[in-house]
Amino acid sequence: MKVDLDFKESVHGTIKVQFFLIKTVNYQKKGVCSTCNGSKSKPGTQPQKCGTCQGSGFMTLRQGPMVMKMPCQTCHGEGKKIVHPCTPCKGSGVETKPAK
Ligand SMILES: [Zn+2]
Ligand SMILES: [Zn+2]
């Protein structure tokens, strides 16, 4: 568990540095599945366009004169449909670690 200790120490010691680093290491943040890199699809497979929102991730609702945009409920705003979910993370894109 060396990584966890290092992470805590750096939070205490160099909060300002961490703040600036967050933007650059955004794609390597903890918890992203290393198999699919957070794409949620099995490596080698492509997610399909969500048919409900046509890939936009949003649904347009008309209520009288009002037009509301809502996140698509089928793909939860992602615009993609995972056809072959990544196995280690079960399609969540988040690395699942065994409980201590
Ligand atoms: Zn994965
Ligand atoms: Zn959708």
mmCIF file of N, CA and C and ligand atoms in Angstrom:
data_model
loop_
_atom_site.group_PDB
_atom_site.id
_atom_site.type_symbol
_atom_site.label_atom_id
_atom_site.label_comp_id
_atom_site.label_asym_id
_atom_site.label_seq_id
_atom_site.Cartn_x
_atom_site.Cartn_y
_atom_site.Cartn_z
ATOM 1 N N MET A 1 0.838 -1.209 0.000
ATOM 2 C CA MET A 1 0.000 0.000 0.000
ATOM 3 C C MET A 1 0.867 1.250 0.000
ATOM 4 N N LYS A 2 1.990 1.193 -0.676
ATOM 5 C CA LYS A 2 2.906 2.328 -0.702
ATOM 6 C C LYS A 2 2.275 3.518 -1.426
ATOM 7 N N VAL A 3 1.494 3.217 -2.431
ATOM 8 C CA VAL A 3 0.906 4.293 -3.237
ATOM 9 C C VAL A 3 -0.028 5.143 -2.372
ATOM 10 N N ASP A 4 -0.811 4.485 -1.532
ATOM 11 C CA ASP A 4 -1.744 5.215 -0.689
ATOM 12 C C ASP A 4 -1.007 6.134 0.279
ATOM 13 N N LEU A 5 0.073 5.627 0.866
ATOM 14 C CA LEU A 5 0.834 6.431 1.810
ATOM 15 C C LEU A 5 1.438 7.644 1.114
ATOM 16 N N ASP A 6 2.019 7.424 -0.033
ATOM 17 C CA ASP A 6 2.616 8.530 -0.778
ATOM 18 C C ASP A 6 1.567 9.580 -1.126
ATOM 19 N N PHE A 7 0.403 9.123 -1.480
ATOM 20 C CA PHE A 7 -0.656 10.048 -1.869
ATOM 21 C C PHE A 7 -1.057 10.923 -0.682
ATOM 22 N N LYS A 8 -1.219 10.301 0.496
ATOM 23 C CA LYS A 8 -1.613 11.068 1.667
ATOM 24 C C LYS A 8 -0.536 12.072 2.052
ATOM 25 N N GLU A 9 0.721 11.642 1.990
ATOM 26 C CA GLU A 9 1.823 12.539 2.357
ATOM 27 C C GLU A 9 1.870 13.733 1.418
ATOM 28 N N SER A 10 1.668 13.489 0.155
ATOM 29 C CA SER A 10 1.754 14.602 -0.795
ATOM 30 C C SER A 10 0.575 15.552 -0.606
ATOM 31 N N VAL A 11 -0.550 15.044 -0.172
ATOM 32 C CA VAL A 11 -1.693 15.926 0.074
ATOM 33 C C VAL A 11 -1.389 16.859 1.243
ATOM 34 N N HIS A 12 -0.762 16.314 2.299
ATOM 35 C CA HIS A 12 -0.447 17.147 3.448
ATOM 36 C C HIS A 12 0.657 18.137 3.127
ATOM 37 N N GLY A 13 1.661 17.708 2.402
ATOM 38 C CA GLY A 13 2.857 18.525 2.218
ATOM 39 C C GLY A 13 2.763 19.508 1.078
ATOM 40 N N THR A 14 2.122 19.145 0.000
ATOM 41 C CA THR A 14 2.193 19.988 -1.198
ATOM 42 C C THR A 14 0.808 20.156 -1.808
ATOM 43 N N ILE A 15 -0.075 20.725 -1.010
ATOM 44 C CA ILE A 15 -1.449 20.900 -1.486
ATOM 45 C C ILE A 15 -1.482 21.811 -2.723
ATOM 46 N N LYS A 16 -0.690 22.875 -2.683
ATOM 47 C CA LYS A 16 -0.721 23.811 -3.814
ATOM 48 C C LYS A 16 -0.187 23.161 -5.080
ATOM 49 N N VAL A 17 0.876 22.373 -4.929
ATOM 50 C CA VAL A 17 1.422 21.688 -6.096
ATOM 51 C C VAL A 17 0.396 20.715 -6.654
ATOM 52 N N GLN A 18 -0.257 19.990 -5.750
ATOM 53 C CA GLN A 18 -1.283 19.045 -6.187
ATOM 54 C C GLN A 18 -2.362 19.767 -6.983
ATOM 55 N N PHE A 19 -2.720 20.937 -6.509
ATOM 56 C CA PHE A 19 -3.777 21.690 -7.163
ATOM 57 C C PHE A 19 -3.429 21.966 -8.623
ATOM 58 N N PHE A 20 -2.170 22.321 -8.852
ATOM 59 C CA PHE A 20 -1.771 22.608 -10.220
ATOM 60 C C PHE A 20 -1.560 21.333 -11.041
ATOM 61 N N LEU A 21 -1.215 20.283 -10.350
ATOM 62 C CA LEU A 21 -0.944 19.036 -11.059
ATOM 63 C C LEU A 21 -2.212 18.333 -11.495
ATOM 64 N N ILE A 22 -3.318 18.619 -10.795
ATOM 65 C CA ILE A 22 -4.551 17.880 -11.042
ATOM 66 C C ILE A 22 -4.957 17.944 -12.513
ATOM 67 N N LYS A 23 -4.780 19.113 -13.119
ATOM 68 C CA LYS A 23 -5.199 19.254 -14.509
ATOM 69 C C LYS A 23 -4.377 18.365 -15.439
ATOM 70 N N THR A 24 -3.076 18.275 -15.164
ATOM 71 C CA THR A 24 -2.225 17.531 -16.093
ATOM 72 C C THR A 24 -2.340 16.029 -15.888
ATOM 73 N N VAL A 25 -2.631 15.594 -14.662
ATOM 74 C CA VAL A 25 -2.706 14.152 -14.422
ATOM 75 C C VAL A 25 -4.148 13.671 -14.429
ATOM 76 N N ASN A 26 -5.014 14.476 -14.972
ATOM 77 C CA ASN A 26 -6.433 14.159 -14.955
ATOM 78 C C ASN A 26 -6.725 12.781 -15.547
ATOM 79 N N TYR A 27 -6.003 12.415 -16.582
ATOM 80 C CA TYR A 27 -6.299 11.159 -17.251
ATOM 81 C C TYR A 27 -5.688 9.963 -16.522
ATOM 82 N N GLN A 28 -4.875 10.253 -15.521
ATOM 83 C CA GLN A 28 -4.274 9.145 -14.784
ATOM 84 C C GLN A 28 -4.783 9.115 -13.354
ATOM 85 N N LYS A 29 -5.897 9.738 -13.109
ATOM 86 C CA LYS A 29 -6.371 9.806 -11.742
ATOM 87 C C LYS A 29 -6.717 8.413 -11.220
ATOM 88 N N LYS A 30 -6.651 8.312 -9.915
ATOM 89 C CA LYS A 30 -6.906 7.030 -9.270
ATOM 90 C C LYS A 30 -8.311 6.542 -9.559
ATOM 91 N N GLY A 31 -8.429 5.238 -9.677
ATOM 92 C CA GLY A 31 -9.746 4.655 -9.782
ATOM 93 C C GLY A 31 -10.179 4.365 -11.201
ATOM 94 N N VAL A 32 -9.463 4.924 -12.194
ATOM 95 C CA VAL A 32 -9.854 4.622 -13.567
ATOM 96 C C VAL A 32 -9.357 3.225 -13.931
ATOM 97 N N CYS A 33 -10.217 2.452 -14.513
ATOM 98 C CA CYS A 33 -9.869 1.076 -14.864
ATOM 99 C C CYS A 33 -8.677 1.081 -15.811
ATOM 100 N N SER A 34 -7.650 0.313 -15.464
ATOM 101 C CA SER A 34 -6.436 0.318 -16.279
ATOM 102 C C SER A 34 -6.600 -0.538 -17.527
ATOM 103 N N THR A 35 -7.620 -1.367 -17.560
ATOM 104 C CA THR A 35 -7.822 -2.220 -18.730
ATOM 105 C C THR A 35 -8.445 -1.433 -19.877
ATOM 106 N N CYS A 36 -9.453 -0.643 -19.554
ATOM 107 C CA CYS A 36 -10.164 0.081 -20.606
ATOM 108 C C CYS A 36 -9.881 1.580 -20.541
ATOM 109 N N ASN A 37 -9.055 2.009 -19.579
ATOM 110 C CA ASN A 37 -8.749 3.432 -19.398
ATOM 111 C C ASN A 37 -10.002 4.264 -19.203
ATOM 112 N N GLY A 38 -11.001 3.683 -18.597
ATOM 113 C CA GLY A 38 -12.217 4.426 -18.299
ATOM 114 C C GLY A 38 -13.198 4.504 -19.440
ATOM 115 N N SER A 39 -12.881 3.831 -20.561
ATOM 116 C CA SER A 39 -13.799 3.901 -21.700
ATOM 117 C C SER A 39 -14.997 2.967 -21.511
ATOM 118 N N LYS A 40 -14.893 2.039 -20.540
ATOM 119 C CA LYS A 40 -15.962 1.111 -20.163
ATOM 120 C C LYS A 40 -16.158 -0.026 -21.154
ATOM 121 N N SER A 41 -15.568 0.089 -22.323
ATOM 122 C CA SER A 41 -15.704 -0.986 -23.299
ATOM 123 C C SER A 41 -14.504 -1.914 -23.222
ATOM 124 N N LYS A 42 -14.724 -3.156 -23.562
ATOM 125 C CA LYS A 42 -13.637 -4.118 -23.641
ATOM 126 C C LYS A 42 -12.607 -3.619 -24.649
ATOM 127 N N PRO A 43 -11.332 -3.748 -24.328
ATOM 128 C CA PRO A 43 -10.324 -3.325 -25.302
ATOM 129 C C PRO A 43 -10.530 -4.035 -26.634
ATOM 130 N N GLY A 44 -10.469 -3.277 -27.716
ATOM 131 C CA GLY A 44 -10.670 -3.851 -29.039
ATOM 132 C C GLY A 44 -12.097 -3.740 -29.528
ATOM 133 N N THR A 45 -12.995 -3.310 -28.642
ATOM 134 C CA THR A 45 -14.386 -3.129 -29.066
ATOM 135 C C THR A 45 -14.734 -1.643 -28.991
ATOM 136 N N GLN A 46 -15.710 -1.254 -29.737
ATOM 137 C CA GLN A 46 -16.129 0.142 -29.778
ATOM 138 C C GLN A 46 -17.529 0.282 -29.199
ATOM 139 N N PRO A 47 -17.766 1.323 -28.421
ATOM 140 C CA PRO A 47 -19.144 1.568 -27.998
ATOM 141 C C PRO A 47 -19.962 2.058 -29.177
ATOM 142 N N GLN A 48 -21.224 1.686 -29.184
ATOM 143 C CA GLN A 48 -22.097 2.147 -30.263
ATOM 144 C C GLN A 48 -22.788 3.429 -29.865
ATOM 145 N N LYS A 49 -23.224 4.137 -30.857
ATOM 146 C CA LYS A 49 -23.973 5.356 -30.610
ATOM 147 C C LYS A 49 -25.288 4.999 -29.935
ATOM 148 N N CYS A 50 -25.648 5.749 -28.911
ATOM 149 C CA CYS A 50 -26.913 5.501 -28.239
ATOM 150 C C CYS A 50 -28.060 5.821 -29.195
ATOM 151 N N GLY A 51 -28.968 4.871 -29.343
ATOM 152 C CA GLY A 51 -30.073 5.062 -30.282
ATOM 153 C C GLY A 51 -31.142 5.995 -29.762
ATOM 154 N N THR A 52 -31.226 6.136 -28.433
ATOM 155 C CA THR A 52 -32.274 6.964 -27.853
ATOM 156 C C THR A 52 -32.024 8.441 -28.121
ATOM 157 N N CYS A 53 -30.766 8.873 -27.958
ATOM 158 C CA CYS A 53 -30.446 10.298 -28.114
ATOM 159 C C CYS A 53 -29.634 10.542 -29.378
ATOM 160 N N GLN A 54 -29.456 9.533 -30.198
ATOM 161 C CA GLN A 54 -28.665 9.639 -31.429
ATOM 162 C C GLN A 54 -27.231 10.088 -31.143
ATOM 163 N N GLY A 55 -26.715 9.704 -29.989
ATOM 164 C CA GLY A 55 -25.315 9.971 -29.691
ATOM 165 C C GLY A 55 -25.038 11.333 -29.094
ATOM 166 N N SER A 56 -26.084 12.124 -28.895
ATOM 167 C CA SER A 56 -25.837 13.471 -28.374
ATOM 168 C C SER A 56 -25.699 13.463 -26.856
ATOM 169 N N GLY A 57 -26.262 12.461 -26.203
ATOM 170 C CA GLY A 57 -26.222 12.396 -24.740
ATOM 171 C C GLY A 57 -27.348 13.182 -24.084
ATOM 172 N N PHE A 58 -28.106 13.890 -24.893
ATOM 173 C CA PHE A 58 -29.197 14.692 -24.344
ATOM 174 C C PHE A 58 -30.508 14.363 -25.031
ATOM 175 N N MET A 59 -31.563 14.543 -24.298
ATOM 176 C CA MET A 59 -32.890 14.427 -24.877
ATOM 177 C C MET A 59 -33.566 15.787 -24.753
ATOM 178 N N THR A 60 -34.292 16.152 -25.768
ATOM 179 C CA THR A 60 -34.991 17.433 -25.739
ATOM 180 C C THR A 60 -36.444 17.198 -25.376
ATOM 181 N N LEU A 61 -36.872 17.886 -24.334
ATOM 182 C CA LEU A 61 -38.260 17.761 -23.898
ATOM 183 C C LEU A 61 -38.982 19.066 -24.192
ATOM 184 N N ARG A 62 -40.116 18.960 -24.824
ATOM 185 C CA ARG A 62 -40.913 20.151 -25.076
ATOM 186 C C ARG A 62 -42.091 20.174 -24.130
ATOM 187 N N GLN A 63 -42.227 21.289 -23.412
ATOM 188 C CA GLN A 63 -43.405 21.459 -22.556
ATOM 189 C C GLN A 63 -43.977 22.826 -22.874
ATOM 190 N N GLY A 64 -44.948 22.857 -23.781
ATOM 191 C CA GLY A 64 -45.499 24.131 -24.211
ATOM 192 C C GLY A 64 -44.412 24.955 -24.895
ATOM 193 N N PRO A 65 -44.203 26.204 -24.436
ATOM 194 C CA PRO A 65 -43.187 27.052 -25.069
ATOM 195 C C PRO A 65 -41.772 26.721 -24.580
ATOM 196 N N MET A 66 -41.687 25.894 -23.551
ATOM 197 C CA MET A 66 -40.379 25.601 -22.977
ATOM 198 C C MET A 66 -39.741 24.406 -23.670
ATOM 199 N N VAL A 67 -38.461 24.509 -23.936
ATOM 200 C CA VAL A 67 -37.707 23.371 -24.443
ATOM 201 C C VAL A 67 -36.619 23.060 -23.424
ATOM 202 N N MET A 68 -36.671 21.867 -22.895
ATOM 203 C CA MET A 68 -35.698 21.499 -21.875
ATOM 204 C C MET A 68 -34.772 20.420 -22.401
ATOM 205 N N LYS A 69 -33.523 20.560 -22.022
ATOM 206 C CA LYS A 69 -32.557 19.528 -22.369
ATOM 207 C C LYS A 69 -32.283 18.689 -21.138
ATOM 208 N N MET A 70 -32.404 17.410 -21.296
ATOM 209 C CA MET A 70 -32.138 16.512 -20.181
ATOM 210 C C MET A 70 -31.108 15.481 -20.596
ATOM 211 N N PRO A 71 -30.299 15.033 -19.642
ATOM 212 C CA PRO A 71 -29.386 13.938 -19.970
ATOM 213 C C PRO A 71 -30.183 12.707 -20.381
ATOM 214 N N CYS A 72 -29.734 12.042 -21.415
ATOM 215 C CA CYS A 72 -30.411 10.844 -21.893
ATOM 216 C C CYS A 72 -30.446 9.801 -20.783
ATOM 217 N N GLN A 73 -31.622 9.217 -20.566
ATOM 218 C CA GLN A 73 -31.740 8.248 -19.479
ATOM 219 C C GLN A 73 -31.224 6.872 -19.875
ATOM 220 N N THR A 74 -31.094 6.649 -21.172
ATOM 221 C CA THR A 74 -30.596 5.349 -21.612
ATOM 222 C C THR A 74 -29.083 5.252 -21.414
ATOM 223 N N CYS A 75 -28.373 6.316 -21.811
ATOM 224 C CA CYS A 75 -26.908 6.275 -21.749
ATOM 225 C C CYS A 75 -26.383 7.181 -20.650
ATOM 226 N N HIS A 76 -27.256 7.801 -19.873
ATOM 227 C CA HIS A 76 -26.887 8.700 -18.776
ATOM 228 C C HIS A 76 -25.991 9.838 -19.263
ATOM 229 N N GLY A 77 -26.315 10.384 -20.401
ATOM 230 C CA GLY A 77 -25.622 11.576 -20.897
ATOM 231 C C GLY A 77 -24.329 11.292 -21.619
ATOM 232 N N GLU A 78 -24.006 10.033 -21.822
ATOM 233 C CA GLU A 78 -22.724 9.728 -22.463
ATOM 234 C C GLU A 78 -22.827 9.654 -23.979
ATOM 235 N N GLY A 79 -24.013 9.418 -24.495
ATOM 236 C CA GLY A 79 -24.183 9.337 -25.941
ATOM 237 C C GLY A 79 -23.692 8.026 -26.530
ATOM 238 N N LYS A 80 -23.284 7.114 -25.643
ATOM 239 C CA LYS A 80 -22.720 5.863 -26.124
ATOM 240 C C LYS A 80 -23.425 4.685 -25.476
ATOM 241 N N LYS A 81 -23.455 3.610 -26.194
ATOM 242 C CA LYS A 81 -24.017 2.389 -25.656
ATOM 243 C C LYS A 81 -22.893 1.357 -25.622
ATOM 244 N N ILE A 82 -22.608 0.851 -24.437
ATOM 245 C CA ILE A 82 -21.528 -0.113 -24.306
ATOM 246 C C ILE A 82 -22.039 -1.483 -24.719
ATOM 247 N N VAL A 83 -21.514 -1.986 -25.818
ATOM 248 C CA VAL A 83 -21.990 -3.279 -26.322
ATOM 249 C C VAL A 83 -21.244 -4.418 -25.639
ATOM 250 N N HIS A 84 -19.944 -4.234 -25.463
ATOM 251 C CA HIS A 84 -19.134 -5.255 -24.802
ATOM 252 C C HIS A 84 -18.481 -4.626 -23.578
ATOM 253 N N PRO A 85 -19.105 -4.745 -22.416
ATOM 254 C CA PRO A 85 -18.542 -4.098 -21.222
ATOM 255 C C PRO A 85 -17.189 -4.696 -20.865
ATOM 256 N N CYS A 86 -16.305 -3.822 -20.406
ATOM 257 C CA CYS A 86 -14.990 -4.251 -19.943
ATOM 258 C C CYS A 86 -15.167 -5.238 -18.790
ATOM 259 N N THR A 87 -14.399 -6.309 -18.799
ATOM 260 C CA THR A 87 -14.608 -7.369 -17.807
ATOM 261 C C THR A 87 -14.125 -6.991 -16.401
ATOM 262 N N PRO A 88 -12.875 -6.510 -16.230
ATOM 263 C CA PRO A 88 -12.411 -6.239 -14.856
ATOM 264 C C PRO A 88 -13.262 -5.215 -14.115
ATOM 265 N N CYS A 89 -13.736 -4.195 -14.811
ATOM 266 C CA CYS A 89 -14.493 -3.153 -14.113
ATOM 267 C C CYS A 89 -16.000 -3.331 -14.333
ATOM 268 N N LYS A 90 -16.376 -4.388 -15.019
ATOM 269 C CA LYS A 90 -17.789 -4.692 -15.279
ATOM 270 C C LYS A 90 -18.504 -3.525 -15.970
ATOM 271 N N GLY A 91 -17.770 -2.839 -16.843
ATOM 272 C CA GLY A 91 -18.383 -1.778 -17.630
ATOM 273 C C GLY A 91 -18.563 -0.467 -16.893
ATOM 274 N N SER A 92 -17.968 -0.350 -15.696
ATOM 275 C CA SER A 92 -18.133 0.894 -14.950
ATOM 276 C C SER A 92 -17.040 1.898 -15.302
ATOM 277 N N GLY A 93 -15.894 1.432 -15.831
ATOM 278 C CA GLY A 93 -14.787 2.322 -16.127
ATOM 279 C C GLY A 93 -13.977 2.682 -14.895
ATOM 280 N N VAL A 94 -14.418 2.195 -13.742
ATOM 281 C CA VAL A 94 -13.732 2.492 -12.482
ATOM 282 C C VAL A 94 -13.075 1.221 -11.980
ATOM 283 N N GLU A 95 -11.854 1.366 -11.570
ATOM 284 C CA GLU A 95 -11.131 0.195 -11.092
ATOM 285 C C GLU A 95 -11.739 -0.266 -9.773
ATOM 286 N N THR A 96 -12.060 -1.523 -9.714
ATOM 287 C CA THR A 96 -12.620 -2.057 -8.481
ATOM 288 C C THR A 96 -11.512 -2.753 -7.717
ATOM 289 N N LYS A 97 -11.264 -2.255 -6.517
ATOM 290 C CA LYS A 97 -10.207 -2.824 -5.705
ATOM 291 C C LYS A 97 -10.808 -3.661 -4.597
ATOM 292 N N PRO A 98 -10.176 -4.766 -4.288
ATOM 293 C CA PRO A 98 -10.700 -5.598 -3.199
ATOM 294 C C PRO A 98 -10.651 -4.852 -1.874
ATOM 295 N N ALA A 99 -11.657 -5.031 -1.052
ATOM 296 C CA ALA A 99 -11.697 -4.355 0.246
ATOM 297 C C ALA A 99 -10.590 -4.883 1.141
ATOM 298 N N LYS A 100 -10.107 -4.005 1.985
ATOM 299 C CA LYS A 100 -8.995 -4.393 2.847
ATOM 300 C C LYS A 100 -9.478 -5.364 3.921
HETATM 301 ZN ZN ZN B 1 -12.519 -1.417 -17.530
HETATM 302 ZN ZN ZN B 2 -28.495 8.234 -25.029
#
